[in-house]
Coordinates of C-alpha atoms in Angstrom, one line a residue:
Chain J
M124 CA -8.4 15.8 -20.6
L125 CA -8.3 19.7 -20.7
E126 CA -8.7 21.7 -23.8
V127 CA -8.9 25.5 -23.7
T128 CA -9.7 27.2 -27.0
D129 CA -9.6 30.9 -27.7
L130 CA -10.6 31.8 -24.1
R131 CA -11.2 35.5 -23.6
K132 CA -11.9 37.5 -20.4
T133 CA -11.9 41.3 -19.9
Y134 CA -12.0 43.2 -16.6
G135 CA -13.5 46.6 -17.5
E136 CA -11.4 47.7 -20.4
R137 CA -8.5 45.4 -19.7
P138 CA -8.3 42.1 -21.5
V139 CA -6.8 39.6 -19.0
L140 CA -7.2 36.6 -21.2
D141 CA -6.9 37.4 -24.9
G142 CA -7.4 34.1 -26.8
V143 CA -5.8 31.5 -24.5
Q144 CA -5.1 28.1 -26.1
L145 CA -4.0 25.3 -23.8
T146 CA -4.2 21.6 -24.0
V147 CA -3.2 19.3 -21.1
G148 CA -3.3 15.5 -21.7
A149 CA -3.7 12.6 -19.2
G150 CA -0.7 12.2 -17.0
Q151 CA 0.8 15.5 -18.2
I152 CA 2.1 18.1 -15.6
M153 CA 1.8 21.5 -17.1
G154 CA 3.7 24.3 -15.3
L155 CA 1.7 27.4 -15.9
L156 CA 4.0 30.4 -15.6
G157 CA 3.3 34.1 -15.7
A158 CA 3.9 37.3 -13.9
N159 CA 1.7 38.4 -11.0
G160 CA -1.5 39.7 -12.6
A161 CA -0.9 37.8 -15.8
G162 CA -4.2 36.0 -15.5
K163 CA -3.2 32.5 -14.2
T164 CA -5.7 32.5 -11.4
T165 CA -8.4 34.0 -13.6
L166 CA -7.7 31.2 -16.2
I167 CA -7.9 28.5 -13.5
S168 CA -11.0 30.1 -11.9
I169 CA -12.8 30.0 -15.3
I170 CA -11.9 26.4 -16.0
A171 CA -13.1 25.4 -12.4
G172 CA -16.4 27.2 -12.9
L173 CA -15.8 29.9 -10.4
R174 CA -15.9 32.8 -13.0
G175 CA -17.5 33.2 -16.3
A176 CA -15.6 33.8 -19.6
D177 CA -16.4 36.4 -22.2
S178 CA -15.9 33.8 -25.0
G179 CA -14.1 30.7 -26.0
S180 CA -14.5 27.1 -24.9
V181 CA -13.2 24.9 -22.2
R182 CA -13.5 21.1 -22.4
V183 CA -12.8 19.0 -19.3
A184 CA -12.9 15.2 -19.8
G185 CA -15.0 15.8 -22.9
L186 CA -17.5 18.1 -21.1
D187 CA -18.2 21.7 -22.0
A188 CA -17.0 23.2 -18.7
L189 CA -18.5 26.7 -19.4
R190 CA -22.0 25.3 -20.1
Q191 CA -22.0 22.4 -17.7
P192 CA -19.7 23.6 -14.8
R193 CA -21.3 21.3 -12.2
R194 CA -20.9 18.2 -14.3
A195 CA -17.3 19.2 -15.2
A196 CA -16.6 19.9 -11.5
R197 CA -16.8 16.1 -10.9
H198 CA -13.7 15.8 -13.0
I199 CA -11.8 18.7 -11.5
G200 CA -9.7 19.1 -8.3
L201 CA -8.7 22.6 -7.2
A202 CA -6.3 23.8 -4.6
P203 CA -6.7 27.6 -4.9
Q204 CA -3.8 29.9 -4.1
E205 CA -5.5 31.2 -1.0
L206 CA -5.5 28.7 1.9
G207 CA -9.0 27.3 2.4
L208 CA -9.7 25.2 5.5
Y209 CA -11.8 25.2 8.6
P210 CA -9.5 26.2 11.4
M211 CA -11.9 25.1 14.2
L212 CA -12.3 21.6 12.7
T213 CA -9.8 18.8 13.0
V214 CA -7.7 17.7 10.0
A215 CA -9.9 14.5 9.8
Q216 CA -13.1 16.5 9.8
N217 CA -11.8 18.9 7.1
L218 CA -10.8 16.0 4.9
A219 CA -13.9 14.0 5.5
F220 CA -16.1 17.0 4.7
F221 CA -14.5 17.7 1.3
A222 CA -14.5 13.9 0.6
R223 CA -18.2 13.9 1.2
L224 CA -18.7 16.8 -1.2
A225 CA -16.6 14.9 -3.7
G226 CA -19.1 12.1 -3.5
L227 CA -17.0 9.6 -1.5
R228 CA -19.0 7.4 0.9
G229 CA -18.5 5.1 3.8
G230 CA -15.4 2.9 3.9
G231 CA -14.1 4.3 0.6
R232 CA -14.1 7.7 2.0
R233 CA -12.3 6.7 5.2
R234 CA -9.7 4.7 3.2
R235 CA -9.0 7.7 0.9
V236 CA -8.7 10.1 3.7
A237 CA -6.2 7.8 5.4
E238 CA -4.3 7.3 2.2
I239 CA -4.0 11.0 1.4
A240 CA -3.2 11.9 5.0
A241 CA -0.3 9.4 4.9
A242 CA 0.9 10.6 1.5
L243 CA 1.1 14.2 2.7
D244 CA 2.5 13.3 6.1
L245 CA -0.6 14.3 8.0
A246 CA -1.5 10.9 9.5
D247 CA -0.3 12.0 12.9
Q248 CA -2.2 15.2 12.8
L249 CA -5.7 13.9 12.0
G250 CA -7.1 14.7 15.5
R251 CA -5.6 18.2 15.6
C252 CA -7.6 21.4 14.8
A253 CA -6.5 22.8 11.4
G254 CA -5.9 26.2 13.0
E255 CA -3.3 24.7 15.3
L256 CA -1.1 23.3 12.5
S257 CA 2.1 25.0 11.3
G258 CA 1.9 26.9 8.0
G259 CA 3.5 24.0 6.1
Q260 CA 1.1 21.5 7.6
Q261 CA -1.9 23.8 6.7
R262 CA -0.6 24.0 3.1
R263 CA -0.4 20.2 2.9
L264 CA -3.9 19.9 4.3
H265 CA -5.1 22.5 1.8
T266 CA -3.6 20.4 -1.0
A267 CA -4.9 17.1 0.4
M268 CA -8.4 18.5 0.2
A269 CA -8.1 19.0 -3.5
V270 CA -6.8 15.5 -4.3
L271 CA -9.3 13.4 -2.3
H272 CA -11.2 12.3 -5.3
R273 CA -9.4 10.9 -8.3
T274 CA -9.9 13.7 -10.7
D275 CA -9.1 13.9 -14.3
V276 CA -7.8 17.4 -14.1
L277 CA -6.1 18.9 -11.0
F278 CA -5.3 22.6 -10.6
L279 CA -2.7 23.4 -8.0
D280 CA -2.3 27.2 -7.7
E281 CA 1.0 27.9 -6.0
P282 CA 0.6 24.9 -3.8
T283 CA 4.0 25.3 -2.0
V284 CA 3.7 28.9 -0.9
G285 CA 4.8 29.0 2.7
A286 CA 5.7 25.3 2.7
D287 CA 8.9 24.1 4.3
V288 CA 11.3 21.8 2.5
R289 CA 9.7 18.7 3.8
S290 CA 6.1 19.9 3.0
R291 CA 7.2 20.9 -0.5
A292 CA 8.8 17.5 -1.2
G293 CA 5.6 15.8 0.0
I294 CA 3.4 17.9 -2.2
L295 CA 5.7 17.2 -5.2
D296 CA 5.6 13.5 -4.6
V297 CA 1.8 13.5 -4.6
V298 CA 1.8 15.5 -7.8
R299 CA 4.1 13.0 -9.5
A300 CA 1.9 10.1 -8.2
M301 CA -1.3 11.6 -9.5
A302 CA 0.3 12.3 -12.9
A303 CA 1.4 8.7 -12.9
E304 CA -2.2 7.6 -12.3
G305 CA -3.3 9.6 -15.4
T306 CA -4.4 12.9 -13.9
A307 CA -3.7 16.0 -16.0
I308 CA -2.2 18.6 -13.7
V309 CA -1.9 22.3 -14.1
Y310 CA 0.6 23.6 -11.7
T311 CA 1.3 27.3 -11.1
T312 CA 4.3 28.5 -9.2
H313 CA 6.9 31.2 -9.0
N314 CA 9.4 28.6 -7.8
L315 CA 10.7 27.4 -11.2
M316 CA 13.0 24.8 -9.6
E317 CA 9.9 22.8 -8.7
L318 CA 8.9 22.5 -12.3
E319 CA 12.5 21.3 -13.1
Q320 CA 12.1 18.7 -10.3
L321 CA 8.7 17.6 -11.7
G322 CA 10.1 17.5 -15.3
A323 CA 7.0 19.4 -16.3
D324 CA 5.9 20.8 -19.6
I325 CA 5.7 24.6 -19.5
A326 CA 3.1 27.1 -20.7
V327 CA 3.9 30.8 -20.2
L328 CA 0.9 33.1 -20.0
H329 CA 2.0 36.5 -21.1
A330 CA 0.0 39.5 -22.3
G331 CA -3.2 37.5 -22.2
R332 CA -2.0 34.5 -24.3
I333 CA 0.1 31.4 -23.9
A334 CA 3.2 32.9 -25.4
V335 CA 5.3 29.7 -25.3
E336 CA 4.3 26.1 -24.7
G337 CA 6.5 23.1 -24.7
H338 CA 8.6 20.7 -22.7
L339 CA 10.8 22.3 -20.1
D340 CA 14.0 21.1 -21.8
D341 CA 12.9 22.4 -25.1
V342 CA 11.9 25.8 -23.7
V343 CA 15.2 26.1 -21.9
N344 CA 17.2 25.1 -25.0
R345 CA 15.2 27.5 -27.2
Y346 CA 14.9 30.6 -25.0
A347 CA 17.4 30.4 -22.1
T348 CA 20.4 32.6 -22.2
A349 CA 23.7 32.3 -20.4
S350 CA 25.7 35.3 -19.3
V351 CA 29.1 36.1 -17.8
G352 CA 30.5 39.3 -16.4
L353 CA 33.8 40.3 -14.7
R354 CA 33.6 43.0 -12.0
F355 CA 36.4 45.4 -11.4
D356 CA 37.3 48.0 -8.9
G357 CA 38.6 50.9 -10.9
A358 CA 39.5 50.9 -14.5
V359 CA 37.9 48.1 -16.6
P360 CA 40.6 46.5 -18.8
A361 CA 40.3 46.1 -22.5
L362 CA 40.0 42.5 -23.7
P363 CA 39.5 41.4 -27.3
G364 CA 35.8 40.2 -27.8
W365 CA 34.7 41.9 -24.5
H366 CA 33.4 45.3 -23.7
A367 CA 33.0 47.5 -20.6
D368 CA 29.5 47.8 -19.2
G369 CA 30.0 50.2 -16.3
S370 CA 32.4 48.5 -13.9
R371 CA 31.8 45.1 -15.6
L372 CA 33.4 43.5 -18.5
T373 CA 31.0 41.5 -20.6
P374 CA 31.4 39.5 -23.9
D375 CA 30.4 41.1 -27.1
L376 CA 28.6 38.0 -28.3
P377 CA 26.2 35.6 -26.4
V378 CA 28.0 32.7 -24.8
T379 CA 26.9 29.1 -24.6
D380 CA 29.3 28.0 -21.8
P381 CA 29.6 31.0 -19.4
A382 CA 32.1 29.3 -17.1
A383 CA 34.5 28.5 -19.9
A384 CA 34.2 32.0 -21.2
A385 CA 35.0 33.4 -17.8
A386 CA 38.0 31.1 -17.4
R387 CA 39.4 32.2 -20.8
A388 CA 38.9 35.9 -19.9
L389 CA 40.6 35.4 -16.5
A390 CA 43.6 33.7 -18.2
A391 CA 43.9 36.6 -20.6
L392 CA 44.2 39.2 -17.8
D393 CA 47.6 40.4 -16.8
P394 CA 48.5 40.3 -13.0
N395 CA 47.8 44.1 -12.6
Q396 CA 44.4 43.8 -14.2
A397 CA 43.6 40.7 -12.2
A398 CA 44.4 42.5 -9.0
C399 CA 41.5 44.9 -9.6
L400 CA 39.1 42.0 -10.2
T401 CA 36.3 42.0 -7.5
G402 CA 34.1 39.2 -8.8
V403 CA 32.9 37.0 -11.6
D404 CA 29.1 36.6 -12.4
V405 CA 28.2 33.4 -14.2
T406 CA 24.5 32.7 -15.2
H407 CA 23.9 29.3 -16.7
P408 CA 20.9 28.7 -19.1
S409 CA 17.9 27.8 -17.0
L410 CA 14.1 27.9 -17.0
E411 CA 14.4 31.2 -15.1
T412 CA 16.5 32.9 -17.8
A413 CA 14.2 31.4 -20.5
Y414 CA 11.2 32.7 -18.6
L415 CA 12.7 36.2 -18.3
A416 CA 13.7 36.2 -22.0
I417 CA 10.1 35.2 -23.0
T418 CA 8.3 37.6 -20.8
G419 CA 10.8 40.4 -21.5
Q420 CA 9.7 40.5 -25.2
P421 CA 6.6 42.2 -26.5
R422 CA 4.1 39.6 -27.7
T423 CA 4.1 39.0 -31.4
S424 CA 2.5 36.3 -33.5
E425 CA 6.0 35.0 -34.1
N426 CA 6.9 34.2 -30.6
H427 CA 4.1 31.6 -30.0
H428 CA 5.9 28.4 -30.5
A429 CA 4.6 24.9 -29.7
L430 CA 7.9 23.2 -29.2
V431 CA 6.5 19.7 -28.4
A432 CA 3.8 18.2 -30.5
Chain P
M232 CA -35.5 16.3 -1.1
L233 CA -32.2 17.4 0.4
S234 CA -29.1 16.5 -1.4
S235 CA -26.3 14.6 0.3
R236 CA -24.1 17.6 -0.3
S237 CA -26.5 20.0 1.5
L238 CA -26.5 17.5 4.4
A239 CA -22.7 17.4 4.5
I240 CA -22.6 21.2 4.5
S241 CA -25.2 21.3 7.3
G242 CA -23.3 18.8 9.3
T243 CA -20.1 20.9 9.1
G244 CA -22.2 24.0 9.9
I245 CA -23.4 22.3 13.1
R246 CA -19.8 21.3 14.0
L247 CA -18.7 24.9 13.5
L248 CA -21.5 26.2 15.7
L249 CA -20.6 23.6 18.4
A250 CA -16.9 24.5 18.1
D251 CA -17.7 28.1 19.1
P252 CA -21.0 27.9 21.1
A253 CA -20.5 31.3 22.9
P254 CA -22.8 33.4 20.6
V255 CA -25.6 30.8 20.9
L256 CA -25.2 30.6 24.7
V257 CA -25.3 34.4 25.0
N258 CA -28.5 34.6 23.0
L259 CA -30.0 32.0 25.4
V260 CA -28.8 33.5 28.7
M261 CA -29.2 37.2 28.0
P262 CA -32.9 37.2 27.3
L263 CA -33.6 35.2 30.4
L264 CA -31.7 37.6 32.5
L265 CA -33.4 40.6 30.9
A266 CA -36.8 38.9 31.3
G267 CA -36.2 38.7 35.0
F268 CA -35.5 42.4 35.3
L269 CA -38.4 43.4 33.0
M270 CA -41.1 41.2 34.6
P271 CA -42.3 43.5 37.4
A272 CA -42.7 46.6 35.2
T273 CA -44.3 44.6 32.5
K274 CA -46.7 43.0 34.9
A275 CA -47.9 46.5 36.1
Q276 CA -48.1 47.7 32.5
L277 CA -50.3 44.7 31.4
R278 CA -52.6 45.0 34.5
L279 CA -53.1 48.7 33.7
A280 CA -53.8 47.7 30.1
G281 CA -56.8 45.6 31.3
L282 CA -55.3 42.2 32.0
P283 CA -55.8 41.9 35.8
E284 CA -54.3 38.4 36.0
A285 CA -51.2 39.2 34.0
T286 CA -47.8 38.1 35.5
G287 CA -45.7 40.0 32.9
A288 CA -44.5 36.7 31.4
E289 CA -47.2 37.0 28.6
Q290 CA -45.3 39.9 27.2
V291 CA -41.7 39.5 28.4
V292 CA -41.2 35.9 27.3
P293 CA -42.3 36.2 23.7
G294 CA -40.9 39.7 23.5
M295 CA -37.4 38.6 24.6
A296 CA -37.6 35.5 22.4
V297 CA -38.4 37.6 19.3
L298 CA -35.8 40.3 20.1
F299 CA -33.0 37.8 20.5
A300 CA -34.2 35.8 17.5
F301 CA -33.5 39.0 15.5
L302 CA -30.1 39.4 17.1
S303 CA -29.4 35.7 16.3
T304 CA -29.8 36.4 12.6
M305 CA -26.2 37.7 12.8
L306 CA -25.2 34.0 13.3
V307 CA -26.6 33.4 9.8
C308 CA -24.5 36.1 8.4
T309 CA -21.4 35.1 10.4
L310 CA -21.5 31.6 9.1
F311 CA -21.6 32.8 5.5
F312 CA -19.0 35.6 5.9
R313 CA -16.5 33.3 7.8
E314 CA -16.4 31.0 4.8
H315 CA -14.9 34.0 2.9
A316 CA -12.5 34.8 5.7
W317 CA -11.3 31.2 5.9
G318 CA -11.0 30.8 2.1
T319 CA -13.4 27.9 2.1
W320 CA -16.1 29.7 0.1
Q321 CA -14.1 29.2 -3.1
R322 CA -13.5 25.6 -2.2
L323 CA -17.2 25.0 -1.7
R324 CA -18.0 26.6 -5.0
A325 CA -15.3 24.6 -6.8
S326 CA -16.8 21.4 -5.2
Q327 CA -19.6 19.3 -6.7
A328 CA -22.1 21.2 -4.6
S329 CA -24.3 23.6 -6.4
S330 CA -24.9 27.2 -5.1
L331 CA -28.4 26.0 -4.0
D332 CA -26.8 23.0 -2.1
I333 CA -24.5 25.5 -0.4
V334 CA -27.2 27.9 0.7
I335 CA -29.6 25.2 1.9
G336 CA -26.7 23.5 3.6
K337 CA -25.8 26.6 5.5
V338 CA -29.3 27.6 6.3
I339 CA -30.5 24.3 7.9
P340 CA -28.2 24.4 11.0
L341 CA -29.0 28.1 11.5
Y342 CA -32.7 27.4 11.3
L343 CA -32.4 24.5 13.8
V344 CA -30.3 26.7 16.2
Q345 CA -32.9 29.5 16.0
L346 CA -35.7 27.0 16.6
L347 CA -33.8 25.5 19.5
Q348 CA -33.2 29.0 21.0
M349 CA -36.9 29.8 20.8
A350 CA -37.9 26.4 22.3
V351 CA -35.4 26.9 25.2
L352 CA -36.6 30.5 25.8
F353 CA -40.3 29.5 25.8
G354 CA -39.6 26.4 27.9
A355 CA -37.4 28.3 30.4
G356 CA -40.0 31.1 30.4
S357 CA -42.6 28.6 31.4
L358 CA -40.5 27.1 34.2
L359 CA -38.9 30.3 35.5
F360 CA -41.6 33.0 34.9
G361 CA -44.8 31.0 34.7
Y362 CA -45.4 31.6 31.0
H363 CA -48.5 29.5 30.1
P364 CA -50.3 30.2 26.8
T365 CA -54.0 29.7 27.0
G366 CA -54.4 28.7 23.4
S367 CA -53.1 26.0 21.1
L368 CA -49.4 24.9 21.6
V369 CA -49.5 23.5 18.1
A370 CA -50.4 26.9 16.8
L371 CA -47.6 28.4 18.9
A372 CA -45.1 25.9 17.4
V373 CA -46.2 26.7 13.9
V374 CA -46.0 30.5 14.4
V375 CA -42.5 30.1 16.0
A376 CA -41.3 27.8 13.2
T377 CA -42.6 30.2 10.5
F378 CA -41.2 33.3 12.3
V379 CA -37.8 31.6 12.5
A380 CA -37.9 30.8 8.8
T381 CA -38.7 34.5 8.1
L382 CA -35.7 35.6 10.2
V383 CA -33.3 33.1 8.5
A384 CA -34.4 34.4 5.1
F385 CA -33.8 38.0 6.5
G386 CA -30.3 36.9 7.5
V387 CA -29.5 35.4 4.0
A388 CA -31.0 38.6 2.4
L389 CA -28.5 40.6 4.4
V390 CA -25.6 38.3 3.3
A391 CA -26.8 38.8 -0.3
S392 CA -27.0 42.5 0.0
F393 CA -23.8 43.6 1.7
S394 CA -20.2 42.9 1.0
T395 CA -18.7 43.2 4.5
M396 CA -19.5 41.7 7.9
D397 CA -19.3 45.2 9.5
Q398 CA -22.0 46.5 7.1
V399 CA -24.2 43.5 8.0
L400 CA -23.7 44.0 11.7
V401 CA -24.7 47.6 11.6
V402 CA -27.7 47.2 9.3
G403 CA -28.8 43.8 10.8
N404 CA -28.5 44.8 14.5
L405 CA -30.1 48.2 14.0
G406 CA -32.8 46.9 11.6
G407 CA -33.5 44.0 13.9
M408 CA -33.8 46.2 17.0
V409 CA -36.1 48.6 15.2
M410 CA -38.3 45.8 13.8
A411 CA -38.4 44.0 17.1
G412 CA -39.2 47.2 19.0
L413 CA -41.9 48.4 16.6
G414 CA -43.3 44.9 16.5
G415 CA -43.9 44.9 20.3
A416 CA -40.9 43.0 21.6
L417 CA -40.1 45.6 24.3
A418 CA -43.6 46.9 25.0
P419 CA -47.0 45.8 23.7
A420 CA -47.5 47.3 20.2
A421 CA -50.8 48.7 21.4
T422 CA -49.0 51.0 23.8
L423 CA -46.7 52.5 21.1
P424 CA -47.5 55.9 19.5
G425 CA -49.9 55.9 16.5
W426 CA -47.2 56.3 13.9
A427 CA -45.3 53.4 15.4
Q428 CA -48.4 51.2 15.5
A429 CA -48.9 51.9 11.8
A430 CA -45.3 51.2 10.9
A431 CA -45.3 48.0 13.0
H432 CA -47.4 46.3 10.3
A433 CA -44.4 46.5 8.0
T434 CA -42.3 44.3 10.3
P435 CA -42.4 40.5 10.7
A436 CA -42.0 40.9 14.5
Y437 CA -45.4 42.5 14.7
W438 CA -47.2 39.6 13.0
G439 CA -45.2 37.1 15.0
L440 CA -45.9 38.7 18.3
E441 CA -49.5 39.4 17.5
A442 CA -50.1 35.8 16.8
I443 CA -48.2 34.7 19.9
R444 CA -50.1 37.2 22.0
D445 CA -53.5 35.9 20.6
I446 CA -52.4 32.3 21.5
T447 CA -51.0 33.3 24.9
V448 CA -53.8 35.6 26.1
D449 CA -56.8 35.0 24.0
G450 CA -56.7 31.2 23.7
A451 CA -56.3 31.3 19.9
G452 CA -55.8 28.3 17.7
L453 CA -54.2 27.7 14.3
A454 CA -57.1 29.1 12.3
D455 CA -57.2 32.3 14.4
V456 CA -53.5 33.0 13.6
A457 CA -53.7 32.1 9.9
P458 CA -53.6 35.8 8.8
A459 CA -50.5 36.4 10.8
L460 CA -48.9 33.2 9.4
L461 CA -49.7 34.4 5.9
A462 CA -48.1 37.7 6.6
L463 CA -45.0 35.9 7.9
V464 CA -44.9 33.7 4.8
G465 CA -45.2 36.9 2.7
F466 CA -42.1 38.4 4.5
T467 CA -40.2 35.1 4.0
L468 CA -41.0 35.2 0.3
A469 CA -40.0 38.8 0.0
F470 CA -36.6 38.2 1.7
A471 CA -36.2 35.1 -0.5
A472 CA -36.8 37.3 -3.5
V473 CA -34.1 39.7 -2.3
V474 CA -31.8 36.6 -2.0
A475 CA -32.7 35.5 -5.6
W476 CA -32.1 39.0 -6.9
R477 CA -28.9 39.9 -5.0
F478 CA -27.1 36.7 -4.2
R479 CA -24.1 36.2 -6.4
P480 CA -21.9 33.3 -5.3
A481 CA -18.9 34.8 -7.1
D482 CA -19.1 38.1 -5.2
A483 CA -16.1 38.9 -3.0
K484 CA -17.1 39.3 0.6
V485 CA -15.0 40.6 3.5
G486 CA -15.5 38.4 6.5
T487 CA -14.0 38.1 9.9
T488 CA -13.0 34.9 11.7

């Protein structure tokens, strides 16, 4: 559905995209991660035809999206990071307008607007002006406008920013439903838990390239780290296999089960030492620790791994 | 042939104008108020200039219509810049509408509003101030329609040339007032100093008002105002060329809501 090959883009002297390779298949949810300024929005903008690329190729549903952006646009849905809606028009008018632009007509358009409004819990708000909606409702409307036509590729750029718990759940449900219908979804977020909830594949954009790509579980297994630390008030005791790091006691070697390691260390402390203990820090392996490990490394050719074929 | 997407964008543009009609209403009421105040002085001025039957409406009605048509070009700019402020510009560009669809779709409602404004001002001028052109009404309609097209193109050229709404307001309002004034919207061009009369030829207001004056006072028809119409078409094409040269859909603009 989406195939990005050796995509390059430079702003002035700064290469933002430096040979990006990315493939997203039908029904796949690809969580696109990267620090602020890593180039996620630039990448999405180029694929959606909003910006030009210096070189490379982008194929959307078999079409060359760089040479035929208008034709490719028929296959693309985009909810940009920045909210985009007409505050003076009603929810229904906003939805109907973008449905018209997507080529939906007559009864089909009305049915789809009603369907999407119901899916994103906006059915009761259709007659209200978009500017009067809460932040979460506006975010849902913003997302709804991108999914009106059944696209082959859907880009959701931080779709849950400012959304409350209910709005977020509604948006994630729609994402799952569209993926189940065969839409390839590229989902950027800084809320990594959402990607865990979606069971997404992960692509980490770092230093202008996709540094790591694979299924979430594989990325976590390969890169995530666990850590444990015991905090003390006063002198840090000596324990075999552990060392002092300021006022903390940390293990000499990486741990796989930080809770068990902490329990063993606590059992080894004598009562006087335990009395000075002020806290225990346990970090389990997660997508977050994997992401930090990946982006904390300088990019080398060795750390680009496709974990899932 | 208009695309369905241009029509959809036009429909939304009309809804947006109706949702906030105050700027349009101000541009309808203000010129009528001003016309009432200016009528006595203009009547005396025209009679001194050799029109013994003049009521003042011959100058004031077209003059105010042209002046406020220039000020209405800010509506053109507002409708573009607000898309940026609302974040909808990127959405439009990411849709299946082409850049040309978007520009045409945005221009149509503004053209219609400007045309309506002119029609209301000339109509109200007839009812309230006794404005009765002696020449062809068809010619008047053609001149007005062409002049409005020129101003809409002027507005889009401003949008294409500047990146913030504040810049557009300064340049557009100042430029519009100067062009309208030089063209004879506030006083007949023939009463202006020599340098101003020479400079007036470089403004679309002059050609529009000259054609309207010929129709109003001298009983002119379509053939008589053909040179002025050609000049207006020339201005329209020049502004369109600026749009073609400067308009970049991907440019970031700073709009206000």
